[in-house]
Amino acid sequence: MFAIITIGESQLSNLVLANPQAENTFAQKIDNLKQSGQNWIEIDLSDRHLFAWEGKNQTFTAVISTGKETTPTHPGIYTIQRKYPQDRMRGTDYDIPDVPNVLYFDRGYALHGAYWHNNFGLPVTHGCINHPIHNAQWLFDWTKIGKPVVIHP
């Protein structure tokens, strides 16, 4: 079975994760970003950690919460598309006002602070990437629109 993901607008499109070349694409993208010297964000879904990089220098790490099995966080290569100090997030079974430090990277999926739970390190979200408020503030201040986000299994 193949899982198809959509990639950020200026990035690769329709990467097939079941394809061995896809794993190489993640590794190649990470290597390219490390050599570029630019700021970028890495999300490791296997151990639920976020890493902020300046080229090959890791400047920040945090434990995060990712999507539940029924609402997973999708691997892919994205860019930060929108940035809001606060936003309201709604879904069929949630309505959360004043979500802090929101960095959208794909449609309604974002990296953001979470004041309504303290389950960091566990898969509890609807696909977004949650982290504690103080970490979310640091990342929000550090990140610019257009910065790459690599989410890998």
PDB file of C-alpha atoms in Angstrom:
ATOM      1  CA  MET A   1       0.000   0.000   0.000  1.00  0.00           C
ATOM      2  CA  PHE A   2       1.265   3.446  -0.903  1.00  0.00           C
ATOM      3  CA  ALA A   3       0.879   6.592   1.182  1.00  0.00           C
ATOM      4  CA  ILE A   4       0.947   9.771  -0.858  1.00  0.00           C
ATOM      5  CA  ILE A   5       1.697  13.091   0.773  1.00  0.00           C
ATOM      6  CA  THR A   6       1.625  16.608  -0.581  1.00  0.00           C
ATOM      7  CA  ILE A   7       4.720  18.710  -0.217  1.00  0.00           C
ATOM      8  CA  GLY A   8       5.092  22.463   0.258  1.00  0.00           C
ATOM      9  CA  GLU A   9       4.385  24.544  -2.852  1.00  0.00           C
ATOM     10  CA  SER A  10       8.003  25.211  -3.773  1.00  0.00           C
ATOM     11  CA  GLN A  11       9.085  21.697  -2.870  1.00  0.00           C
ATOM     12  CA  LEU A  12       8.742  18.245  -4.374  1.00  0.00           C
ATOM     13  CA  SER A  13       5.205  17.030  -5.085  1.00  0.00           C
ATOM     14  CA  ASN A  14       3.435  13.702  -4.645  1.00  0.00           C
ATOM     15  CA  LEU A  15       6.269  11.887  -2.919  1.00  0.00           C
ATOM     16  CA  VAL A  16       5.388   8.205  -2.477  1.00  0.00           C
ATOM     17  CA  LEU A  17       6.556   7.021   0.954  1.00  0.00           C
ATOM     18  CA  ALA A  18       6.427   3.325   0.078  1.00  0.00           C
ATOM     19  CA  ASN A  19       9.061   4.021  -2.564  1.00  0.00           C
ATOM     20  CA  PRO A  20      12.655   3.511  -1.295  1.00  0.00           C
ATOM     21  CA  GLN A  21      13.641   6.679  -3.155  1.00  0.00           C
ATOM     22  CA  ALA A  22      11.366   8.652  -0.830  1.00  0.00           C
ATOM     23  CA  GLU A  23      13.507   7.773   2.192  1.00  0.00           C
ATOM     24  CA  ASN A  24      16.537   8.918   0.226  1.00  0.00           C
ATOM     25  CA  THR A  25      14.701  12.147  -0.599  1.00  0.00           C
ATOM     26  CA  PHE A  26      14.302  12.934   3.119  1.00  0.00           C
ATOM     27  CA  ALA A  27      17.971  12.185   3.751  1.00  0.00           C
ATOM     28  CA  GLN A  28      19.038  14.216   0.720  1.00  0.00           C
ATOM     29  CA  LYS A  29      16.846  17.168   1.738  1.00  0.00           C
ATOM     30  CA  ILE A  30      18.273  17.106   5.266  1.00  0.00           C
ATOM     31  CA  ASP A  31      21.841  16.955   3.910  1.00  0.00           C
ATOM     32  CA  ASN A  32      21.113  19.854   1.539  1.00  0.00           C
ATOM     33  CA  LEU A  33      19.614  21.938   4.359  1.00  0.00           C
ATOM     34  CA  LYS A  34      22.594  21.234   6.612  1.00  0.00           C
ATOM     35  CA  GLN A  35      24.934  22.461   3.869  1.00  0.00           C
ATOM     36  CA  SER A  36      22.798  25.534   3.098  1.00  0.00           C
ATOM     37  CA  GLY A  37      23.379  27.392   6.349  1.00  0.00           C
ATOM     38  CA  GLN A  38      19.701  28.399   6.479  1.00  0.00           C
ATOM     39  CA  ASN A  39      17.311  27.952   9.400  1.00  0.00           C
ATOM     40  CA  TRP A  40      15.047  24.914   9.155  1.00  0.00           C
ATOM     41  CA  ILE A  41      12.885  22.677  11.333  1.00  0.00           C
ATOM     42  CA  GLU A  42      13.066  18.895  11.648  1.00  0.00           C
ATOM     43  CA  ILE A  43      10.270  16.797  13.132  1.00  0.00           C
ATOM     44  CA  ASP A  44      11.156  13.212  14.021  1.00  0.00           C
ATOM     45  CA  LEU A  45       7.881  11.316  14.340  1.00  0.00           C
ATOM     46  CA  SER A  46       9.557   8.151  15.652  1.00  0.00           C
ATOM     47  CA  ASP A  47      10.621   9.748  18.939  1.00  0.00           C
ATOM     48  CA  ARG A  48       8.393  12.855  18.849  1.00  0.00           C
ATOM     49  CA  HIS A  49      11.115  15.472  18.893  1.00  0.00           C
ATOM     50  CA  LEU A  50      11.424  18.810  17.156  1.00  0.00           C
ATOM     51  CA  PHE A  51      14.850  20.134  16.212  1.00  0.00           C
ATOM     52  CA  ALA A  52      15.630  23.675  15.074  1.00  0.00           C
ATOM     53  CA  TRP A  53      18.708  23.935  12.884  1.00  0.00           C
ATOM     54  CA  GLU A  54      20.885  26.710  11.550  1.00  0.00           C
ATOM     55  CA  GLY A  55      22.492  24.821   8.698  1.00  0.00           C
ATOM     56  CA  LYS A  56      24.249  21.882  10.349  1.00  0.00           C
ATOM     57  CA  ASN A  57      24.133  23.377  13.857  1.00  0.00           C
ATOM     58  CA  GLN A  58      21.265  22.259  16.044  1.00  0.00           C
ATOM     59  CA  THR A  59      20.112  25.261  18.063  1.00  0.00           C
ATOM     60  CA  PHE A  60      17.030  23.910  19.822  1.00  0.00           C
ATOM     61  CA  THR A  61      15.287  20.644  20.639  1.00  0.00           C
ATOM     62  CA  ALA A  62      11.930  19.914  22.238  1.00  0.00           C
ATOM     63  CA  VAL A  63       9.634  17.022  23.013  1.00  0.00           C
ATOM     64  CA  ILE A  64       6.401  17.373  21.033  1.00  0.00           C
ATOM     65  CA  SER A  65       3.010  15.745  20.644  1.00  0.00           C
ATOM     66  CA  THR A  66       1.959  14.517  17.228  1.00  0.00           C
ATOM     67  CA  GLY A  67      -1.141  13.038  15.626  1.00  0.00           C
ATOM     68  CA  LYS A  68      -3.080  10.084  16.944  1.00  0.00           C
ATOM     69  CA  GLU A  69      -3.318   6.916  14.859  1.00  0.00           C
ATOM     70  CA  THR A  70      -6.733   8.041  13.574  1.00  0.00           C
ATOM     71  CA  THR A  71      -5.518  11.591  12.812  1.00  0.00           C
ATOM     72  CA  PRO A  72      -1.806  11.243  12.053  1.00  0.00           C
ATOM     73  CA  THR A  73       0.842  13.854  11.413  1.00  0.00           C
ATOM     74  CA  HIS A  74       1.886  13.329   7.800  1.00  0.00           C
ATOM     75  CA  PRO A  75       5.553  13.007   6.855  1.00  0.00           C
ATOM     76  CA  GLY A  76       6.674  15.384   4.143  1.00  0.00           C
ATOM     77  CA  ILE A  77       8.808  18.314   3.138  1.00  0.00           C
ATOM     78  CA  TYR A  78       6.953  21.577   3.763  1.00  0.00           C
ATOM     79  CA  THR A  79       7.538  25.279   4.339  1.00  0.00           C
ATOM     80  CA  ILE A  80       6.076  27.652   6.921  1.00  0.00           C
ATOM     81  CA  GLN A  81       3.189  29.274   5.036  1.00  0.00           C
ATOM     82  CA  ARG A  82       1.435  31.430   7.637  1.00  0.00           C
ATOM     83  CA  LYS A  83       2.315  32.695  11.089  1.00  0.00           C
ATOM     84  CA  TYR A  84      -0.119  33.938  13.781  1.00  0.00           C
ATOM     85  CA  PRO A  85       0.567  34.911  17.419  1.00  0.00           C
ATOM     86  CA  GLN A  86      -2.895  33.434  18.213  1.00  0.00           C
ATOM     87  CA  ASP A  87      -5.518  31.564  16.266  1.00  0.00           C
ATOM     88  CA  ARG A  88      -8.746  29.653  16.881  1.00  0.00           C
ATOM     89  CA  MET A  89      -8.625  25.991  15.841  1.00  0.00           C
ATOM     90  CA  ARG A  90     -11.797  24.072  15.107  1.00  0.00           C
ATOM     91  CA  GLY A  91     -12.633  20.568  14.003  1.00  0.00           C
ATOM     92  CA  THR A  92     -15.544  18.181  14.228  1.00  0.00           C
ATOM     93  CA  ASP A  93     -14.748  17.314  17.839  1.00  0.00           C
ATOM     94  CA  TYR A  94     -12.792  20.334  19.112  1.00  0.00           C
ATOM     95  CA  ASP A  95     -12.921  24.118  19.270  1.00  0.00           C
ATOM     96  CA  ILE A  96      -9.896  25.725  20.902  1.00  0.00           C
ATOM     97  CA  PRO A  97      -9.659  29.518  21.164  1.00  0.00           C
ATOM     98  CA  ASP A  98      -6.441  31.488  21.546  1.00  0.00           C
ATOM     99  CA  VAL A  99      -4.038  28.779  20.353  1.00  0.00           C
ATOM    100  CA  PRO A 100      -0.627  30.425  20.806  1.00  0.00           C
ATOM    101  CA  ASN A 101       2.300  30.804  18.401  1.00  0.00           C
ATOM    102  CA  VAL A 102       0.809  29.120  15.344  1.00  0.00           C
ATOM    103  CA  LEU A 103       3.046  28.231  12.393  1.00  0.00           C
ATOM    104  CA  TYR A 104       1.000  26.704   9.552  1.00  0.00           C
ATOM    105  CA  PHE A 105       2.947  24.424   7.226  1.00  0.00           C
ATOM    106  CA  ASP A 106       0.243  22.549   5.276  1.00  0.00           C
ATOM    107  CA  ARG A 107      -3.399  23.617   4.958  1.00  0.00           C
ATOM    108  CA  GLY A 108      -4.779  23.537   8.540  1.00  0.00           C
ATOM    109  CA  TYR A 109      -1.777  21.687  10.001  1.00  0.00           C
ATOM    110  CA  ALA A 110       0.533  23.703  12.207  1.00  0.00           C
ATOM    111  CA  LEU A 111       3.220  23.723  14.832  1.00  0.00           C
ATOM    112  CA  HIS A 112       1.797  25.506  17.880  1.00  0.00           C
ATOM    113  CA  GLY A 113       1.738  25.812  21.635  1.00  0.00           C
ATOM    114  CA  ALA A 114      -0.771  23.815  23.677  1.00  0.00           C
ATOM    115  CA  TYR A 115      -2.187  25.058  26.984  1.00  0.00           C
ATOM    116  CA  TRP A 116      -4.963  22.411  27.158  1.00  0.00           C
ATOM    117  CA  HIS A 117      -2.755  19.358  27.710  1.00  0.00           C
ATOM    118  CA  ASN A 118       0.615  18.339  29.091  1.00  0.00           C
ATOM    119  CA  ASN A 119       0.954  15.063  27.158  1.00  0.00           C
ATOM    120  CA  PHE A 120       4.100  15.986  25.270  1.00  0.00           C
ATOM    121  CA  GLY A 121       5.894  12.979  23.862  1.00  0.00           C
ATOM    122  CA  LEU A 122       2.598  11.212  23.105  1.00  0.00           C
ATOM    123  CA  PRO A 123       0.416  10.972  19.978  1.00  0.00           C
ATOM    124  CA  VAL A 124      -2.613  13.030  21.073  1.00  0.00           C
ATOM    125  CA  THR A 125      -3.275  15.603  18.335  1.00  0.00           C
ATOM    126  CA  HIS A 126      -5.471  15.809  15.258  1.00  0.00           C
ATOM    127  CA  GLY A 127      -2.336  15.989  13.087  1.00  0.00           C
ATOM    128  CA  CYS A 128      -0.804  19.221  14.322  1.00  0.00           C
ATOM    129  CA  ILE A 129       2.464  19.353  16.222  1.00  0.00           C
ATOM    130  CA  ASN A 130       2.003  20.615  19.801  1.00  0.00           C
ATOM    131  CA  HIS A 131       4.646  21.784  22.199  1.00  0.00           C
ATOM    132  CA  PRO A 132       4.754  23.603  25.532  1.00  0.00           C
ATOM    133  CA  ILE A 133       3.990  27.327  25.467  1.00  0.00           C
ATOM    134  CA  HIS A 134       7.560  28.494  26.215  1.00  0.00           C
ATOM    135  CA  ASN A 135       8.974  26.290  23.430  1.00  0.00           C
ATOM    136  CA  ALA A 136       6.277  27.463  21.026  1.00  0.00           C
ATOM    137  CA  GLN A 137       7.174  31.089  21.756  1.00  0.00           C
ATOM    138  CA  TRP A 138      10.860  30.482  21.090  1.00  0.00           C
ATOM    139  CA  LEU A 139      10.146  28.686  17.794  1.00  0.00           C
ATOM    140  CA  PHE A 140       7.627  31.343  16.715  1.00  0.00           C
ATOM    141  CA  ASP A 141      10.146  34.140  17.290  1.00  0.00           C
ATOM    142  CA  TRP A 142      12.943  32.207  15.533  1.00  0.00           C
ATOM    143  CA  THR A 143      10.962  31.103  12.467  1.00  0.00           C
ATOM    144  CA  LYS A 144      10.193  33.116   9.341  1.00  0.00           C
ATOM    145  CA  ILE A 145       7.601  32.390   6.657  1.00  0.00           C
ATOM    146  CA  GLY A 146       9.097  30.181   3.964  1.00  0.00           C
ATOM    147  CA  LYS A 147      11.425  28.267   6.293  1.00  0.00           C
ATOM    148  CA  PRO A 148      11.607  24.519   5.523  1.00  0.00           C
ATOM    149  CA  VAL A 149       9.963  21.917   7.742  1.00  0.00           C
ATOM    150  CA  VAL A 150      11.035  18.298   7.268  1.00  0.00           C
ATOM    151  CA  ILE A 151       8.711  15.767   8.942  1.00  0.00           C
ATOM    152  CA  HIS A 152      10.008  12.216   8.763  1.00  0.00           C
ATOM    153  CA  PRO A 153       9.006   8.824  10.172  1.00  0.00           C
TER     154      PRO A 153
END
